[in-house]
C-alpha cells in the first residue's frame, strides 16, 4: 500500500524549516530562482550543501545549465519574497534588490545568510533533482530568519524552550537543583 502524497505533505509539514530562494543566472535568459525549503548543509570539510529542485520548475534547467547557484536564507521580514518566488512568473526579480555573486548568481539584499555554490553532482530524487554543490562563499547578516511550518510562515521570536539555555550558555542553568550540584 502506497503513501498518499497529500497525506505525506501534511505529515512532513510538521517539520519546521527555514525558507530560501535558490537563484542562478542563465545565459542568455538572465536571473531565475524559486522558493526552496529543501536546503541542507552536508559537509564542512569539504564545504558542501544540497538543494532539491522540482524537475518541472523553470529554475531546474537554469541551474543545470549554469552549474552554479546561490542560496538566499530569507529573513523574517521577507515572507512576501517567499510567496513571490513560489509562483511561476518571468518577472520575479523585478524590483528585488540584489548584488551579483560568482557567475552573476543573485544575492538578495536583506537576507539572513547567503551561500554561493558550484554543482558537483546531480542525483535523481523522484520528481526532484538533488543538486549536491561545493560552497564557494558563505556570508551572514544579523537578520533573524523566516520559518515555514505546517504550511504557514512564522518567525523565531520568543524564549528558548525550558531547560535548553545551557546548550548555548553553559552558565545559564535554569534548574535550581542543578545550580546547587
Ligand atoms: C515554502 C515553500 C517551499 C518550497 N520548497 C521547494 C523546494 O524545496 N523545491 C522545489 O523544487 N520547489 C519548492 N517550492 C515550490 C516552488 O517554489 C514553486 O514550484 C515555484 O513556482 C517554482 O518556480 P519556477 O518554475 O519559476 O522555477 C516551495 C514552495 C514554497 C511556498
Short mmCIF file of C-alpha atoms and ligand atoms in Angstrom, two decimals:
data_model
loop_
_atom_site.label_atom_id
_atom_site.label_comp_id
_atom_site.label_asym_id
_atom_site.label_seq_id
_atom_site.Cartn_x
_atom_site.Cartn_y
_atom_site.Cartn_z
CA UNK A 1 0.00 0.00 0.00
CA UNK A 2 1.49 3.35 -1.02
CA UNK A 3 1.59 6.59 0.93
CA UNK A 4 -0.90 9.18 -0.25
CA UNK A 5 1.08 12.24 -1.48
CA UNK A 6 -1.28 14.75 0.17
CA UNK A 7 -1.09 12.89 3.47
CA UNK A 8 2.70 12.80 3.22
CA UNK A 9 2.78 16.53 2.53
CA UNK A 10 0.72 17.17 5.68
CA UNK A 11 2.90 14.93 7.82
CA UNK A 12 6.15 16.44 6.53
CA UNK A 13 4.81 19.97 7.04
CA UNK A 14 5.18 19.32 10.78
CA UNK A 15 8.92 19.54 10.28
CA UNK A 16 9.82 23.26 10.59
CA UNK A 17 12.34 24.61 8.12
CA UNK A 18 13.92 27.86 7.09
CA UNK A 19 12.96 29.34 3.74
CA UNK A 20 15.40 30.10 0.95
CA UNK A 21 15.41 31.49 -2.54
CA UNK A 22 17.71 29.45 -4.73
CA UNK A 23 18.87 31.62 -7.59
CA UNK A 24 21.09 31.34 -10.60
CA UNK A 25 21.98 33.19 -13.77
CA UNK A 26 21.13 31.59 -17.07
CA UNK A 27 22.85 32.99 -20.09
CA UNK A 28 21.15 34.42 -22.12
CA UNK A 29 17.85 34.21 -20.19
CA UNK A 30 19.06 36.12 -17.12
CA UNK A 31 18.43 35.58 -13.43
CA UNK A 32 15.98 32.94 -12.29
CA UNK A 33 15.07 31.48 -8.95
CA UNK A 34 12.50 29.73 -6.83
CA UNK A 35 11.46 29.34 -3.20
CA UNK A 36 13.08 26.26 -1.66
CA UNK A 37 12.92 24.77 1.81
CA UNK A 38 14.66 21.53 0.80
CA UNK A 39 18.09 23.00 1.56
CA UNK A 40 20.57 21.13 3.75
CA UNK A 41 24.10 21.54 4.94
CA UNK A 42 26.01 18.39 4.08
CA UNK A 43 29.69 18.75 4.96
CA UNK A 44 32.07 21.32 6.45
CA UNK A 45 35.31 19.87 5.06
CA UNK A 46 34.94 19.98 2.14
CA UNK A 47 32.14 22.56 2.34
CA UNK A 48 29.05 21.05 0.71
CA UNK A 49 25.33 21.79 0.64
CA UNK A 50 22.39 20.33 -1.26
CA UNK A 51 19.11 21.58 -2.63
CA UNK A 52 16.22 19.54 -4.03
CA UNK A 53 14.59 21.13 -7.07
CA UNK A 54 11.44 20.01 -8.87
CA UNK A 55 12.21 18.84 -12.39
CA UNK A 56 9.14 20.66 -13.67
CA UNK A 57 10.28 24.04 -12.30
CA UNK A 58 11.63 26.62 -14.70
CA UNK A 59 14.65 27.16 -12.48
CA UNK A 60 15.70 23.49 -12.72
CA UNK A 61 17.03 23.88 -16.26
CA UNK A 62 18.74 27.16 -15.36
CA UNK A 63 20.69 25.50 -12.53
CA UNK A 64 21.64 22.60 -14.80
CA UNK A 65 22.88 24.99 -17.47
CA UNK A 66 24.73 27.37 -15.15
CA UNK A 67 26.23 24.78 -12.81
CA UNK A 68 26.15 27.46 -10.11
CA UNK A 69 23.54 28.72 -7.68
CA UNK A 70 23.02 30.97 -4.70
CA UNK A 71 21.02 30.12 -1.60
CA UNK A 72 19.43 33.19 -0.01
CA UNK A 73 18.27 32.31 3.51
CA UNK A 74 15.27 34.60 3.86
CA UNK A 75 14.88 36.85 6.88
CA UNK A 76 11.72 37.20 8.98
CA UNK A 77 10.64 40.28 7.02
CA UNK A 78 10.91 38.60 3.61
CA UNK A 79 7.83 36.36 3.54
CA UNK A 80 6.47 38.32 0.57
CA UNK A 81 9.55 37.25 -1.41
CA UNK A 82 8.94 33.61 -0.45
CA UNK A 83 5.39 33.89 -1.82
CA UNK A 84 6.53 35.66 -4.97
CA UNK A 85 9.28 33.18 -5.81
CA UNK A 86 6.92 30.24 -5.30
CA UNK A 87 4.98 31.42 -8.36
CA UNK A 88 5.71 30.74 -12.00
CA UNK A 89 6.36 34.16 -13.49
CA UNK A 90 9.08 35.77 -15.54
CA UNK A 91 9.37 39.00 -13.56
CA UNK A 92 10.28 37.54 -10.17
CA UNK A 93 13.42 39.63 -9.79
CA UNK A 94 11.87 42.91 -10.98
CA UNK A 95 12.30 45.46 -8.21
CA UNK A 96 14.10 42.97 -5.94
CA UNK A 97 17.42 44.47 -4.85
CA UNK A 98 20.31 42.06 -5.19
CA UNK A 99 24.01 42.04 -5.90
CA UNK A 100 25.80 39.51 -8.06
CA UNK A 101 27.96 36.71 -6.80
CA UNK A 102 30.09 34.13 -8.63
CA UNK A 103 28.95 33.84 -12.24
CA UNK A 104 26.30 36.51 -11.64
CA UNK A 105 24.17 34.48 -9.21
CA UNK A 106 21.74 36.77 -7.31
CA UNK A 107 22.44 37.61 -3.65
CA UNK A 108 19.24 39.21 -2.38
CA UNK A 109 19.56 42.20 -0.06
CA UNK A 110 18.18 41.87 3.46
CA UNK A 111 18.58 38.09 3.65
CA UNK A 112 19.73 36.33 6.79
CA UNK A 113 22.54 34.43 5.03
CA UNK A 114 23.94 33.77 1.57
CA UNK A 115 25.69 30.75 0.11
CA UNK A 116 27.26 30.57 -3.34
CA UNK A 117 27.87 27.07 -4.62
CA UNK A 118 29.07 25.11 -7.67
CA UNK A 119 27.17 21.95 -8.62
CA UNK A 120 29.30 18.84 -8.11
CA UNK A 121 26.69 16.17 -8.75
CA UNK A 122 23.02 15.81 -9.60
CA UNK A 123 21.08 12.82 -8.26
CA UNK A 124 17.68 11.52 -9.20
CA UNK A 125 15.33 12.23 -6.32
CA UNK A 126 11.95 11.11 -7.68
CA UNK A 127 10.19 14.13 -9.14
CA UNK A 128 13.06 16.31 -7.85
CA UNK A 129 16.78 16.53 -8.60
CA UNK A 130 19.18 16.62 -5.68
CA UNK A 131 21.90 19.12 -6.53
CA UNK A 132 24.97 18.49 -4.37
CA UNK A 133 27.25 21.51 -4.51
CA UNK A 134 30.61 22.78 -3.32
CA UNK A 135 30.37 26.01 -1.32
CA UNK A 136 32.42 28.83 -2.83
CA UNK A 137 31.45 31.58 -0.40
CA UNK A 138 29.21 31.96 2.64
CA UNK A 139 28.09 35.14 4.42
CA UNK A 140 25.61 36.05 7.12
CA UNK A 141 23.75 39.11 8.40
CA UNK A 142 22.14 39.92 11.75
CA UNK A 143 18.61 39.49 10.35
CA UNK A 144 16.55 36.79 12.10
CA UNK A 145 15.34 34.00 9.79
CA UNK A 146 11.94 33.28 8.28
CA UNK A 147 10.44 29.91 9.30
CA UNK A 148 7.99 27.62 7.47
CA UNK A 149 5.83 25.24 9.48
CA UNK A 150 2.53 23.45 8.73
CA UNK A 151 2.06 25.49 5.57
CA UNK A 152 2.50 28.88 7.24
CA UNK A 153 5.28 31.38 7.62
CA UNK A 154 6.48 32.17 11.13
CA UNK A 155 9.32 33.84 12.94
CA UNK A 156 11.65 32.70 15.68
CA UNK A 157 10.61 35.24 18.29
CA UNK A 158 10.08 34.08 21.83
CA UNK A 159 12.02 32.41 24.54
CA UNK A 160 14.04 29.26 24.21
CA UNK A 161 12.20 26.13 25.38
CA UNK A 162 12.64 25.45 29.12
CA UNK A 163 15.79 23.62 30.05
CA UNK A 164 17.68 24.39 26.87
CA UNK A 165 19.58 27.53 27.92
CA UNK A 166 22.63 25.51 28.83
CA UNK A 167 23.01 24.40 25.23
CA UNK A 168 24.02 27.89 24.19
CA UNK A 169 25.10 29.38 27.50
CA UNK A 170 26.81 26.94 29.85
CA UNK A 171 26.37 29.37 32.76
CA UNK A 172 22.62 29.71 32.35
CA UNK A 173 21.39 26.66 34.26
CA UNK A 174 17.65 27.11 34.76
CA UNK A 175 17.05 24.13 37.06
CA UNK A 176 17.66 25.39 40.66
CA UNK A 177 18.57 21.87 41.81
CA UNK A 178 21.18 21.65 39.09
CA UNK A 179 22.60 25.01 40.19
CA UNK A 180 23.44 23.52 43.59
CA UNK A 181 25.15 20.46 42.18
C1 LIG B 1 7.70 27.35 1.45
C2 LIG B 1 7.93 26.73 0.08
C3 LIG B 1 8.97 25.84 -0.07
C4 LIG B 1 9.22 25.26 -1.32
N1 LIG B 1 10.27 24.40 -1.44
C5 LIG B 1 10.56 23.87 -2.65
C6 LIG B 1 11.69 23.02 -2.78
O1 LIG B 1 12.39 22.72 -1.82
N2 LIG B 1 11.98 22.56 -4.04
C7 LIG B 1 11.21 22.88 -5.12
O2 LIG B 1 11.53 22.41 -6.23
N3 LIG B 1 10.12 23.67 -5.02
C8 LIG B 1 9.78 24.18 -3.81
N4 LIG B 1 8.72 25.01 -3.67
C9 LIG B 1 7.87 25.27 -4.84
C10 LIG B 1 8.50 26.24 -5.86
O3 LIG B 1 8.93 27.44 -5.23
C11 LIG B 1 7.46 26.58 -6.96
O4 LIG B 1 7.10 25.39 -7.62
C12 LIG B 1 7.91 27.62 -7.96
O5 LIG B 1 6.79 28.09 -8.67
C13 LIG B 1 8.90 27.17 -8.98
O6 LIG B 1 9.21 28.28 -9.77
P1 LIG B 1 9.88 28.17 -11.22
O7 LIG B 1 9.09 27.16 -12.01
O8 LIG B 1 9.77 29.56 -11.79
O9 LIG B 1 11.29 27.76 -11.03
C14 LIG B 1 8.42 25.59 -2.44
C15 LIG B 1 7.35 26.49 -2.27
C16 LIG B 1 7.12 27.05 -1.02
C17 LIG B 1 5.99 28.03 -0.86
#
